[in-house]
mmCIF file of C-alpha atoms in Angstrom:
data_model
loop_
_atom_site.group_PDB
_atom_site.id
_atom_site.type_symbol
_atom_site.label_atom_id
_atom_site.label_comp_id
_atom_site.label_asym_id
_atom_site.label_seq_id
_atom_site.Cartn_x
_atom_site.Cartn_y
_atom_site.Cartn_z
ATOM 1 C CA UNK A 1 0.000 0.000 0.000
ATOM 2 C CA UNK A 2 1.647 3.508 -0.983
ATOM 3 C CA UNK A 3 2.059 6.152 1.570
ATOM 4 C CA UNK A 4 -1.442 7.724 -0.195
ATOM 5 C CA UNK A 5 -3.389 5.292 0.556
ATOM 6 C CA UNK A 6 -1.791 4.724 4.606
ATOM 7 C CA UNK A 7 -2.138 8.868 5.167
ATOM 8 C CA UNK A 8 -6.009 8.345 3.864
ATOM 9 C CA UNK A 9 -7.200 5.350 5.637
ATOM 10 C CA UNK A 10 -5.788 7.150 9.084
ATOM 11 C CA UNK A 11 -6.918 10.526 8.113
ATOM 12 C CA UNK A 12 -10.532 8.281 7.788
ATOM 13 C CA UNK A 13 -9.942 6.440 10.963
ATOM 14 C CA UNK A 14 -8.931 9.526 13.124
ATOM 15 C CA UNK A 15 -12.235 11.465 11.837
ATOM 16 C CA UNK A 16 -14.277 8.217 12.607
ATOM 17 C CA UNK A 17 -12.899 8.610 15.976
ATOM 18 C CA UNK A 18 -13.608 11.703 16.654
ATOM 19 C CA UNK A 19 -17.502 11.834 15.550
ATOM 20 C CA UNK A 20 -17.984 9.069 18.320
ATOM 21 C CA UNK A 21 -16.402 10.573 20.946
ATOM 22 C CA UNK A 22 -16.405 14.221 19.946
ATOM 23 C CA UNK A 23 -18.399 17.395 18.308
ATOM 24 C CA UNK A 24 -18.327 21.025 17.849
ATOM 25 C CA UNK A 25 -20.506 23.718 19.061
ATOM 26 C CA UNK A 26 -20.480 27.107 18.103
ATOM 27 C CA UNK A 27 -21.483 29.816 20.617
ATOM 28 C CA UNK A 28 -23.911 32.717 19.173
ATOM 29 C CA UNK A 29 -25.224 35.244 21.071
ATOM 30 C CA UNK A 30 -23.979 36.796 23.805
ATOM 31 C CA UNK A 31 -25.665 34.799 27.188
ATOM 32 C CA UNK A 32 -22.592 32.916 27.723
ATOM 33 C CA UNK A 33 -20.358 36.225 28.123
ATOM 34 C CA UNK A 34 -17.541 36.535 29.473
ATOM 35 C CA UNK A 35 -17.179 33.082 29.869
ATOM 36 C CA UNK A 36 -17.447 32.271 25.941
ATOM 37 C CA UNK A 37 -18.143 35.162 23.387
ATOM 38 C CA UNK A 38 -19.802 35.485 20.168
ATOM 39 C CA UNK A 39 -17.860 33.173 17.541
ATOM 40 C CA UNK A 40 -16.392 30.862 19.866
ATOM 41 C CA UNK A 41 -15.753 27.437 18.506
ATOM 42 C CA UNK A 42 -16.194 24.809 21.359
ATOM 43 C CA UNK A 43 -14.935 21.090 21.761
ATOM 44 C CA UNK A 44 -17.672 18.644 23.135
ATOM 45 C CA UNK A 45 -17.388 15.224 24.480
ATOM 46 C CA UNK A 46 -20.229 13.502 24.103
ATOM 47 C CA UNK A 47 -19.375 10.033 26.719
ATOM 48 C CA UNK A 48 -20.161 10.814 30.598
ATOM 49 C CA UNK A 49 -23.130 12.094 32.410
ATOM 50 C CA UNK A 50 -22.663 15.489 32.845
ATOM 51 C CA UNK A 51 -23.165 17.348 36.539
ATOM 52 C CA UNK A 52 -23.854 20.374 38.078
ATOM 53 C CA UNK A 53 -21.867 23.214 37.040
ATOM 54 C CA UNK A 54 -20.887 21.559 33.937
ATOM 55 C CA UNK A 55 -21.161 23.719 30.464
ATOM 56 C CA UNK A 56 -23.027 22.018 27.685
ATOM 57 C CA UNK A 57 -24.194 22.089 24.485
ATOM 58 C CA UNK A 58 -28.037 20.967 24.248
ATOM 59 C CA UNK A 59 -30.683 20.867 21.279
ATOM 60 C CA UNK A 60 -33.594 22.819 22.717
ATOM 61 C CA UNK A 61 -36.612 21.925 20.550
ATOM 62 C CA UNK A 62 -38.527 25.053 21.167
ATOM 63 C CA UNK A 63 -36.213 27.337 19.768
ATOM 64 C CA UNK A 64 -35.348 24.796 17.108
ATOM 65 C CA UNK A 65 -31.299 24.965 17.934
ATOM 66 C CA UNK A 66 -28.645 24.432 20.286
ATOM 67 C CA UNK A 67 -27.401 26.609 23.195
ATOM 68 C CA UNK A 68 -24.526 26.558 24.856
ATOM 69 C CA UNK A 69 -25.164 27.181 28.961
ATOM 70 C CA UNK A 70 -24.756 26.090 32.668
ATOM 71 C CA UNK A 71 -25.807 22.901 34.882
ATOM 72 C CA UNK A 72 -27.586 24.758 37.288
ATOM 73 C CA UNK A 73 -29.710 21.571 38.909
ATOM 74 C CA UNK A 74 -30.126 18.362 38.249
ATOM 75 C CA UNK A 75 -31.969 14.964 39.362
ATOM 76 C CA UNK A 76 -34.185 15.697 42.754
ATOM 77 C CA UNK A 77 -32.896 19.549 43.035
ATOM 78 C CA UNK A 78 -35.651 21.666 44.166
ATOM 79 C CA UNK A 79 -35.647 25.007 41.576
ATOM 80 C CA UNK A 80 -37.465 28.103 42.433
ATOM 81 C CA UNK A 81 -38.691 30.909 40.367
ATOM 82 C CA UNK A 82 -39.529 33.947 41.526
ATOM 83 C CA UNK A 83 -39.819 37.598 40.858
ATOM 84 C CA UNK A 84 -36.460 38.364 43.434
ATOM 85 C CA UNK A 85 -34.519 35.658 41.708
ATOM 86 C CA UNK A 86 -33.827 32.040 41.048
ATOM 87 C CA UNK A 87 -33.039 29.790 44.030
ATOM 88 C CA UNK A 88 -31.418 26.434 43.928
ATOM 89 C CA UNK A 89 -32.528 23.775 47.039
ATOM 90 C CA UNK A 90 -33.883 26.943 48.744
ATOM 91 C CA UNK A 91 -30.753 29.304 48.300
ATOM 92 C CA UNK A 92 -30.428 32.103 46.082
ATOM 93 C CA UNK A 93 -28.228 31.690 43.274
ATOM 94 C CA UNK A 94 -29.110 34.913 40.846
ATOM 95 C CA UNK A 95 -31.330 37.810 41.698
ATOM 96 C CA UNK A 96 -33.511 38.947 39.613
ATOM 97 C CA UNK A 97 -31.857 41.499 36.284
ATOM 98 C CA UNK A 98 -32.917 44.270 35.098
ATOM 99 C CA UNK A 99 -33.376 43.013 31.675
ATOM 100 C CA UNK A 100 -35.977 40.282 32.257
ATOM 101 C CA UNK A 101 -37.633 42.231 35.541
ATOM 102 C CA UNK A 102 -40.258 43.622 34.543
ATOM 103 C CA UNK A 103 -41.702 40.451 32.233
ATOM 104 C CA UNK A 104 -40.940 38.239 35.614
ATOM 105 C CA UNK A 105 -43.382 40.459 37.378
ATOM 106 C CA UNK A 106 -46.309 38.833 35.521
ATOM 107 C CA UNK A 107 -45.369 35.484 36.009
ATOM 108 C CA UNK A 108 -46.315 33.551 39.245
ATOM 109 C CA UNK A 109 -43.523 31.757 41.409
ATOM 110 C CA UNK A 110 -42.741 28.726 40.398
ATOM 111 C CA UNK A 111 -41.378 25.470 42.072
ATOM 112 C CA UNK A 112 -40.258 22.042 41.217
ATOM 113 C CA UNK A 113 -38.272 18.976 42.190
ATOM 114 C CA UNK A 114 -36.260 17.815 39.198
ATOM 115 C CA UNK A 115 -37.083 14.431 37.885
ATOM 116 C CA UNK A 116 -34.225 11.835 36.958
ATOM 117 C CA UNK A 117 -32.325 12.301 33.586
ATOM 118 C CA UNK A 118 -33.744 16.438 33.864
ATOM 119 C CA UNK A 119 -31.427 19.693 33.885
ATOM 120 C CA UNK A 120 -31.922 22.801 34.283
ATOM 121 C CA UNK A 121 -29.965 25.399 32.325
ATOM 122 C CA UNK A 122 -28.797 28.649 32.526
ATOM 123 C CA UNK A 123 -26.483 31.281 30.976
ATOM 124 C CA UNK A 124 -23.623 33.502 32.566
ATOM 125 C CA UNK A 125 -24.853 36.684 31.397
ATOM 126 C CA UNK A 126 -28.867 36.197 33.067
ATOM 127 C CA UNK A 127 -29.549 39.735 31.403
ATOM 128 C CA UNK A 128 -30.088 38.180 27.794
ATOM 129 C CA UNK A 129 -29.942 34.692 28.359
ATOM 130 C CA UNK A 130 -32.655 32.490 27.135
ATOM 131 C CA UNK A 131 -31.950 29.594 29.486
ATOM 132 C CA UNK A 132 -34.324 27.166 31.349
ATOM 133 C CA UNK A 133 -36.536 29.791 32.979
ATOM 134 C CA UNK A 134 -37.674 30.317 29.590
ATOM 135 C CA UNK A 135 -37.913 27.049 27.794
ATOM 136 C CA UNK A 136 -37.843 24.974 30.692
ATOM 137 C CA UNK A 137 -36.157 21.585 32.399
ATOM 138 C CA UNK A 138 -34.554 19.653 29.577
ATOM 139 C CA UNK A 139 -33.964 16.324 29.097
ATOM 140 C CA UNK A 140 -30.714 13.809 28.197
ATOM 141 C CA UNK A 141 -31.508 13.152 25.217
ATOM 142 C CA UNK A 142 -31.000 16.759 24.333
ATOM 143 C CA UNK A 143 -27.275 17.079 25.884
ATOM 144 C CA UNK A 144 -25.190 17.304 22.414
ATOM 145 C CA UNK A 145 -22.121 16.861 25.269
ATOM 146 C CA UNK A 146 -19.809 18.669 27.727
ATOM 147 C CA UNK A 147 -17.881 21.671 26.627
ATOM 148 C CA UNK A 148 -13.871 20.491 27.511
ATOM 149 C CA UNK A 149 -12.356 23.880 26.057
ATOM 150 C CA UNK A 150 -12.507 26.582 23.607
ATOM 151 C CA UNK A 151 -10.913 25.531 20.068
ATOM 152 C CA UNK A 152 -11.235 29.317 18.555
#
């Protein structure tokens, strides 16, 4: 077999390798800021269960695309929703922003327990994020993976 051929076959086999164990995400929009900016090209692992605090990449089917945002809770964590800000088992963990005030007015507090296999999401810069106090809890099935580091 010629040196062609060899530099093919593992070109073939390294991008093989990758797909299974790895993706890209892109971050648009600014919610992630100043973790990750506008542009950013992220690396994803897609084996492992991913835990609190953990940055991922999910598919969210309301808004038809993926975001890129925070583990806030998972599996039997007791979320709150309020007007003064979002609370996590009870403790605050943002207060309420300027930005999204005045449209949190109208809605009614909100509690839940987190079922198994459920996350709830939520962006660095709470001003503009759309995040899981918008679209919700979301499931596994919509983790893309785990953000490991910024590529670009």
């Amino acid at each position: 077999m010629g040196k062609v051929a060899s530099a093919v076959i593992t070109a073939c086999l390294i991008v093989a390798v990758f797909h299974v164990f790895f993706d890209i995400a892109y971050v648009s929009g600014n919610s992630m800021e100043p973790v990750f900016y506008e542009g950013d090209i992220l690396l994803l692992r897609k084996w492992g269960m991913p835990q609190k605090g953990d940055m991922v990449a999910a598919y969210i089917e309301e808004l038809d695309y993926d975001v890129v945002k925070r583990i806030l809770a998972s599996e039997g964590d007791r979320v709150t929703t309020a007007y003064e800000g979002l609370f996590l088992n009870g403790e605050m963990v943002a207060e309420s922003v300027k930005g999204i005030q005045e449209e949190r007015k109208k809605q009614e507090r909100q509690e839940f327990i987190l079922p198994p296999d459920q996350y709830f999401l939520i962006g660095e810069n709470q001003e503009v994020s759309l995040d899981s106090r918008v679209f919700g809890c979301i499931g596994k099935s919509a983790v893309r993976g785990i953000v490991v580091c910024k590529l670009f």
